[in-house]
Coordinates of C-alpha atoms and ligand atoms in Angstrom, one line a residue:
M87 CA 0.1 -0.1 -0.1
R88 CA 1.3 3.4 -0.9
D89 CA 1.2 6.4 1.5
A90 CA -2.0 8.0 1.4
T91 CA -3.9 4.4 1.4
R92 CA -2.0 3.4 4.5
L93 CA -3.1 6.4 6.4
I94 CA -6.6 5.7 5.6
N95 CA -6.6 2.0 6.6
S96 CA -4.4 2.1 9.3
G97 CA -5.2 3.2 13.1
H98 CA -8.4 1.1 13.6
D99 CA -9.1 -0.8 16.7
A100 CA -9.5 -4.0 15.1
G101 CA -5.5 -3.8 14.4
L102 CA -4.9 -3.7 18.5
P103 CA -3.3 -6.7 19.9
G104 CA -4.7 -8.9 22.4
R105 CA -8.2 -8.5 24.5
A106 CA -10.8 -6.0 23.7
T107 CA -10.3 -2.7 26.0
R108 CA -13.0 -2.2 28.4
T109 CA -13.0 1.2 29.7
V110 CA -15.2 2.5 33.2
Q111 CA -16.7 5.0 31.1
P112 CA -18.1 3.9 27.6
P113 CA -15.7 5.5 25.1
L114 CA -16.9 8.5 22.7
Q115 CA -17.8 7.3 19.1
R116 CA -18.3 10.2 16.8
G117 CA -19.0 9.8 12.8
S118 CA -21.1 10.1 9.9
T119 CA -20.7 7.1 7.9
V120 CA -21.4 3.6 9.7
L121 CA -19.6 0.9 7.7
F122 CA -21.4 -2.4 7.2
E123 CA -19.9 -6.0 7.2
T124 CA -21.2 -7.3 4.3
Y125 CA -23.1 -6.3 1.2
E126 CA -26.2 -8.0 2.6
D127 CA -26.2 -5.8 5.7
L128 CA -25.8 -2.9 3.2
V129 CA -29.1 -3.4 1.4
Q130 CA -30.9 -4.3 4.5
A131 CA -29.9 -1.0 5.9
G132 CA -30.9 0.7 2.8
E133 CA -34.4 -1.1 2.9
G134 CA -35.0 -0.1 6.7
H135 CA -34.5 -4.0 8.1
Y136 CA -30.9 -3.8 9.3
D137 CA -31.1 -4.3 13.4
G138 CA -27.7 -2.1 13.9
I139 CA -27.1 1.4 13.7
T140 CA -27.2 2.8 9.9
Y141 CA -25.5 6.3 10.1
G142 CA -24.4 9.5 11.9
T143 CA -28.4 10.6 12.1
D144 CA -29.4 7.2 13.3
R145 CA -28.0 8.4 17.0
L146 CA -24.7 6.9 17.5
P147 CA -23.8 5.0 20.9
S148 CA -22.7 7.8 22.8
Q149 CA -26.1 9.6 22.3
R150 CA -28.0 6.1 22.8
L151 CA -26.2 5.5 26.1
F152 CA -27.1 8.9 27.1
E153 CA -30.8 8.8 25.9
E154 CA -30.9 5.4 27.6
A155 CA -29.6 6.6 31.1
M156 CA -32.1 9.4 31.0
R157 CA -34.9 7.3 30.2
D158 CA -34.5 5.3 33.4
L159 CA -33.9 8.1 35.5
E160 CA -37.0 9.6 34.4
N161 CA -38.9 6.4 34.3
G162 CA -40.0 6.9 31.0
S163 CA -40.8 5.3 27.7
L164 CA -38.5 7.1 25.4
T165 CA -35.9 9.9 25.6
R166 CA -34.5 11.7 22.6
A167 CA -31.9 14.4 23.0
F168 CA -31.5 17.7 21.3
Q169 CA -28.8 20.0 20.6
S170 CA -29.6 22.3 23.5
G171 CA -32.7 22.7 26.1
I172 CA -34.3 25.6 23.7
S173 CA -33.9 23.1 20.7
A174 CA -35.9 20.4 23.2
I175 CA -38.5 22.9 23.8
A176 CA -39.0 24.1 20.5
H177 CA -39.2 20.3 18.7
T178 CA -41.8 19.5 21.2
L179 CA -44.0 22.3 20.8
L180 CA -43.7 21.7 17.0
A181 CA -44.2 17.7 16.8
F182 CA -47.5 17.7 19.2
T183 CA -49.2 20.6 17.5
R184 CA -50.9 20.9 14.3
S185 CA -52.4 24.3 12.7
G186 CA -55.2 25.5 14.5
D187 CA -54.5 24.4 17.9
H188 CA -54.4 26.2 21.2
V189 CA -51.4 25.8 23.6
L190 CA -51.8 27.2 27.4
L191 CA -48.1 28.4 28.6
C192 CA -47.5 29.2 32.1
D193 CA -46.6 32.8 32.5
N194 CA -43.0 32.2 34.3
V195 CA -41.8 30.0 31.4
Y196 CA -38.3 30.2 30.6
G197 CA -38.5 33.7 27.9
P198 CA -37.4 32.1 25.0
T199 CA -40.1 29.7 25.3
A200 CA -42.8 32.1 25.1
L201 CA -40.7 34.1 22.6
Y202 CA -40.7 30.6 20.1
C203 CA -44.9 30.2 20.8
R204 CA -45.3 34.1 20.1
E205 CA -43.0 34.6 16.7
I206 CA -43.0 30.8 15.3
L207 CA -45.7 28.9 16.3
S208 CA -48.1 31.7 15.4
R209 CA -46.9 31.4 11.9
F210 CA -48.5 27.9 11.6
G211 CA -51.6 29.3 12.8
I212 CA -51.1 27.7 16.3
E213 CA -51.9 30.4 18.9
S214 CA -50.8 30.6 22.5
T215 CA -52.2 32.5 25.5
A216 CA -50.7 32.8 29.4
I217 CA -51.9 31.4 32.4
P218 CA -51.1 32.3 36.1
P219 CA -47.7 30.8 37.2
N220 CA -49.3 29.3 40.1
A221 CA -52.4 27.9 38.2
G222 CA -53.8 24.8 39.6
A223 CA -57.5 23.7 39.8
D224 CA -58.4 26.9 38.1
I225 CA -56.8 25.8 34.9
A226 CA -60.2 24.8 33.6
E227 CA -61.2 28.8 33.3
H228 CA -58.1 28.8 30.7
V229 CA -59.1 25.5 28.4
R230 CA -60.6 26.4 25.3
P231 CA -62.3 23.7 23.0
D232 CA -59.2 24.1 20.7
T233 CA -56.6 23.5 23.5
R234 CA -54.4 20.8 22.6
M235 CA -51.2 21.5 25.1
I236 CA -50.8 22.7 28.3
F237 CA -46.8 23.6 28.8
L238 CA -45.7 24.1 32.4
E239 CA -42.6 25.2 34.1
S240 CA -42.3 24.5 37.8
P241 CA -41.0 26.5 39.6
G242 CA -40.1 29.2 36.7
S243 CA -36.2 29.7 37.4
N244 CA -36.7 33.8 37.6
T245 CA -39.7 34.2 40.1
F246 CA -39.8 30.1 41.3
E247 CA -43.7 30.3 41.4
I248 CA -45.1 26.6 41.7
Q249 CA -48.3 25.3 39.6
D250 CA -50.5 22.8 41.1
I251 CA -49.2 20.1 38.5
R252 CA -51.2 17.2 39.7
A253 CA -54.7 19.2 39.5
I254 CA -53.7 20.6 35.8
T255 CA -53.0 17.2 34.6
K256 CA -56.1 15.7 35.7
L257 CA -58.1 18.3 34.0
A258 CA -56.1 17.8 31.0
R259 CA -56.3 14.0 31.0
S260 CA -59.9 14.2 31.2
R261 CA -59.9 16.6 27.8
G262 CA -57.3 14.5 26.1
I263 CA -55.0 17.6 26.2
R264 CA -51.3 16.9 26.2
T265 CA -49.1 18.3 29.0
V266 CA -45.5 19.2 29.0
L267 CA -42.9 19.7 31.9
D268 CA -39.8 22.2 31.9
N269 CA -38.4 20.3 35.1
T270 CA -34.6 21.9 34.8
W271 CA -34.6 23.5 38.6
A272 CA -35.6 20.0 40.1
T273 CA -34.2 17.5 37.8
P274 CA -35.9 14.0 37.4
L275 CA -34.0 13.6 41.1
Y276 CA -36.3 15.9 42.9
L277 CA -39.6 16.1 41.1
D278 CA -41.0 13.1 39.0
P279 CA -43.0 14.2 36.3
F280 CA -44.8 11.0 35.2
A281 CA -45.9 10.5 38.8
L282 CA -47.7 13.6 38.7
G283 CA -49.4 12.8 35.2
V284 CA -47.5 14.7 33.1
D285 CA -46.8 13.4 29.6
L286 CA -43.8 15.2 28.5
S287 CA -40.4 16.2 30.8
I288 CA -38.2 18.4 29.2
Q289 CA -34.6 18.7 30.7
S290 CA -31.9 21.7 29.8
V291 CA -29.2 19.2 30.2
T292 CA -27.1 22.3 29.7
K293 CA -27.9 23.1 33.7
Y294 CA -27.5 20.4 36.2
I295 CA -27.0 17.1 34.4
S296 CA -24.1 18.3 32.6
G297 CA -23.1 20.2 35.6
H298 CA -19.7 21.8 34.2
S299 CA -20.9 24.8 32.0
D300 CA -19.1 23.0 29.0
V301 CA -21.8 21.3 27.0
L302 CA -25.3 22.6 25.6
L303 CA -27.9 19.8 25.3
G304 CA -31.7 19.2 26.1
T305 CA -33.8 15.9 26.3
V306 CA -37.4 15.1 25.9
T307 CA -38.8 12.2 27.6
A308 CA -42.2 10.9 26.7
Q309 CA -44.8 8.6 28.4
A310 CA -46.1 5.5 26.9
D311 CA -49.0 7.5 25.1
C312 CA -46.8 9.8 23.1
A313 CA -43.7 7.9 22.7
R314 CA -44.4 6.9 19.3
E315 CA -45.2 10.3 18.0
L316 CA -42.1 12.0 19.5
E317 CA -40.1 8.9 18.1
D318 CA -41.3 9.5 14.5
Y319 CA -40.9 13.3 14.6
Y320 CA -37.2 12.8 15.7
R321 CA -36.5 10.1 13.0
I322 CA -38.1 11.6 10.2
S323 CA -36.7 15.1 11.3
E324 CA -33.5 13.4 11.2
L325 CA -32.4 15.4 14.4
F326 CA -29.6 14.1 16.4
A327 CA -27.3 15.1 19.6
A328 CA -23.7 15.9 19.3
P329 CA -21.8 12.7 20.6
E330 CA -19.3 14.9 22.4
D331 CA -22.0 16.5 24.3
C332 CA -23.9 13.3 25.0
H333 CA -20.7 11.6 26.3
L334 CA -20.1 14.3 28.6
A335 CA -23.7 14.6 29.7
L336 CA -23.4 10.9 30.6
R337 CA -20.4 11.5 32.8
G338 CA -22.7 14.4 34.6
L339 CA -25.3 12.2 35.4
R340 CA -22.8 10.0 37.3
T341 CA -22.3 12.3 40.1
L342 CA -25.4 14.3 40.0
P343 CA -27.1 13.0 43.2
V344 CA -24.1 14.2 44.9
R345 CA -23.5 17.4 43.4
L346 CA -27.2 18.5 43.6
R347 CA -27.4 17.6 47.3
Q348 CA -24.5 20.2 47.8
H349 CA -26.1 22.8 45.7
E350 CA -29.2 22.3 47.6
Q351 CA -27.6 22.4 51.2
S352 CA -26.0 25.6 50.4
A353 CA -28.5 27.3 48.6
L354 CA -30.8 26.7 51.6
R355 CA -28.1 28.1 54.0
L356 CA -27.7 31.1 52.0
A357 CA -31.4 31.9 51.5
R358 CA -32.0 31.7 55.1
W359 CA -29.2 33.9 55.8
L360 CA -30.4 36.2 53.0
A361 CA -34.0 36.2 54.6
G362 CA -32.7 37.6 57.5
H363 CA -30.4 40.1 56.2
D364 CA -31.8 43.9 56.9
Q365 CA -31.4 45.2 53.1
V366 CA -33.4 41.9 51.8
D367 CA -37.2 41.8 51.5
Q368 CA -38.2 38.4 49.7
V369 CA -36.1 35.5 49.6
L370 CA -37.9 33.5 46.3
H371 CA -36.8 29.9 47.1
P372 CA -39.6 27.3 47.2
A373 CA -38.2 25.0 50.3
L374 CA -38.4 28.0 52.7
P375 CA -41.7 28.4 54.3
S376 CA -42.2 31.9 53.5
H377 CA -42.8 30.7 49.7
P378 CA -46.3 31.3 48.7
E379 CA -46.6 27.6 47.3
H380 CA -44.3 26.0 49.8
D381 CA -47.3 23.4 50.7
L382 CA -47.2 22.4 47.0
W383 CA -43.4 22.3 47.2
K384 CA -43.5 19.9 50.0
R385 CA -46.5 17.8 48.4
D386 CA -44.6 17.0 44.9
F387 CA -41.0 17.4 45.5
R388 CA -38.0 15.6 47.1
G389 CA -35.7 18.3 47.2
S390 CA -34.8 21.9 46.0
S391 CA -31.7 22.5 43.9
G392 CA -29.3 25.7 43.9
L393 CA -31.3 28.7 42.2
F394 CA -33.3 31.1 43.9
A395 CA -33.7 35.0 43.7
F396 CA -34.3 37.5 46.2
T397 CA -35.8 41.2 46.3
L398 CA -34.5 44.4 48.3
K399 CA -36.2 46.6 50.5
R400 CA -35.0 49.9 48.8
E401 CA -35.5 49.2 44.9
P402 CA -31.8 50.1 44.0
E403 CA -30.5 52.4 41.3
E404 CA -28.7 51.1 38.7
E405 CA -25.3 52.5 39.7
R406 CA -25.8 50.6 43.3
L407 CA -26.6 47.6 41.6
A408 CA -23.7 47.7 39.4
A409 CA -21.5 48.3 42.5
F410 CA -22.9 45.4 44.0
M411 CA -22.2 43.0 41.0
N412 CA -19.2 44.3 40.3
S413 CA -17.6 43.9 43.7
L414 CA -18.6 39.9 43.7
E415 CA -15.4 37.7 43.6
C416 CA -16.7 34.3 44.0
F417 CA -19.8 35.0 42.0
G418 CA -19.5 35.0 38.2
M419 CA -21.7 37.2 35.9
G420 CA -23.5 35.4 33.1
F421 CA -26.3 33.6 31.8
S422 CA -27.5 30.4 32.3
W423 CA -27.0 28.3 35.8
G424 CA -26.4 24.8 37.3
G425 CA -22.7 24.6 37.2
F426 CA -20.2 24.1 39.7
K427 CA -19.2 27.8 39.4
S428 CA -21.5 30.4 41.3
L429 CA -23.2 32.7 39.3
A430 CA -25.2 36.1 39.6
N431 CA -27.4 37.9 37.6
I432 CA -30.2 40.8 38.0
A433 CA -33.4 39.6 36.3
H434 CA -36.5 42.2 35.2
I435 CA -39.3 40.3 34.1
Q436 CA -41.6 40.4 31.4
R437 CA -44.8 38.8 31.5
S438 CA -48.5 38.7 29.8
L439 CA -50.2 38.8 33.2
P440 CA -50.0 41.1 35.9
S441 CA -47.2 40.0 38.2
R442 CA -46.3 40.8 41.9
Y443 CA -42.4 41.1 40.6
A444 CA -43.5 43.5 37.6
D445 CA -41.3 46.4 38.9
R446 CA -39.2 44.9 40.9
T447 CA -35.2 44.3 40.6
L448 CA -34.6 40.4 40.8
V449 CA -31.0 39.2 42.0
R450 CA -31.1 35.8 41.0
L451 CA -28.3 33.5 42.4
S452 CA -27.2 30.1 41.2
I453 CA -25.4 28.4 43.8
G454 CA -22.4 26.5 43.0
L455 CA -19.8 24.1 44.7
E456 CA -17.6 26.7 46.7
D457 CA -17.4 26.5 50.2
P458 CA -20.4 28.3 51.2
E459 CA -19.0 30.5 53.9
D460 CA -17.2 32.1 50.8
L461 CA -20.1 32.7 49.1
Q462 CA -21.7 34.1 52.4
E463 CA -18.9 36.7 52.8
D464 CA -18.9 37.6 49.1
L465 CA -22.3 38.5 49.2
E466 CA -22.4 40.2 52.8
H467 CA -19.5 42.4 50.9
G468 CA -21.3 42.9 47.9
L469 CA -24.3 44.4 50.0
T470 CA -22.3 46.6 51.7
C471 CA -21.5 48.1 48.2
L472 CA -25.2 48.1 47.1
S473 CA -26.3 50.1 50.5
R474 CA -23.1 52.7 50.5
Ligands
PLP14 C1 -31.5 27.5 30.2 C2 -32.7 26.7 30.4 C3 -33.5 26.7 29.2 C4 -32.8 26.3 27.9 O1 -31.4 25.5 27.6 P1 -30.5 25.9 26.7 O2 -29.7 24.4 27.0 O3 -29.5 26.8 27.4 O4 -31.0 26.3 25.7 C5 -34.6 26.1 29.0 N1 -35.5 25.8 30.4 C6 -35.0 26.4 31.3 C7 -35.6 26.6 32.7 C8 -33.8 27.1 31.1 O5 -33.1 27.4 32.5

């Protein structure tokens, strides 16, 4: 063989001597073309009868292993991975609605979810309207004859209102309406969507599941009734998720329980401390008894994660807010959350319905895995800069 041919045919694992190597974590496998052993296999693949993976868009092993681990964790029927959380959300909205359908959207939903409904779904004749962020049995007032889907996020990731998911899914079931839950805050460890009657459970894997702020990925998990529709939509659209990201997300999943426990403990400690601080008005954290839907949290959730917010007794001027944010040393400034590093952000919310937080400055904290003592000192110093 000549050089160019040798370079193409060498370096394959079949060329290694001795036994096959099995590492603890499955290897990352990326690719477009999958090679078949025989012509007969190739023909079968072309006809759709081959029992192996046929192509890169046919979900390579790195993707399938991650999806199976998520499906198992969620106790669902089928999981599919998407290139980001918002991609998982957008495709769920498209896959399960038709022209002429109506979608109800809880008003505290992730901003880009509402934007997608308003700007993209509306083009296909799918109307969406808002329901209160703490909706429950009152959902009946909002449901119309053409309502096909109710999209929930509980708690919402800026203002942390909680919906009565059981009451909503009960009514939805009786009317043949699909319910979707963006369960990114609690993860399947702290809230079990299918036990509450939800049809489709969404995770922004970008947050706690990958956990290291180096992956963008989302998942949709379906219960049995919706599995086929999701599977067909995904296959026909030839969607897939990047193998590296799935590989990293699977690695993240291994340590999710211990990380989440630490996020929970540190966040609770800081939330309680902030609740007693004389500059702080309200701490928006579902596990605090002062939270308006704390009873629902106690009923449905098994824990709380590391993301919460607080308001200030005196609405700060922009310049003081800047002094606070710029003084922070442990907390980074940036979008997203759920990683090992603590982050601070300022939220001014935009809602369709009136909200008690409409004109308030919300300081949102994602509590990472640092020593909480350092985080508290950082915030304490920051708050003195705020009041100066
Ligand atoms: C971040 C986030 C998303 C979107 O996830 P990406 O992977 O960043 O697209 C969706 N829902 C919630 C609640 C989020 O916080």
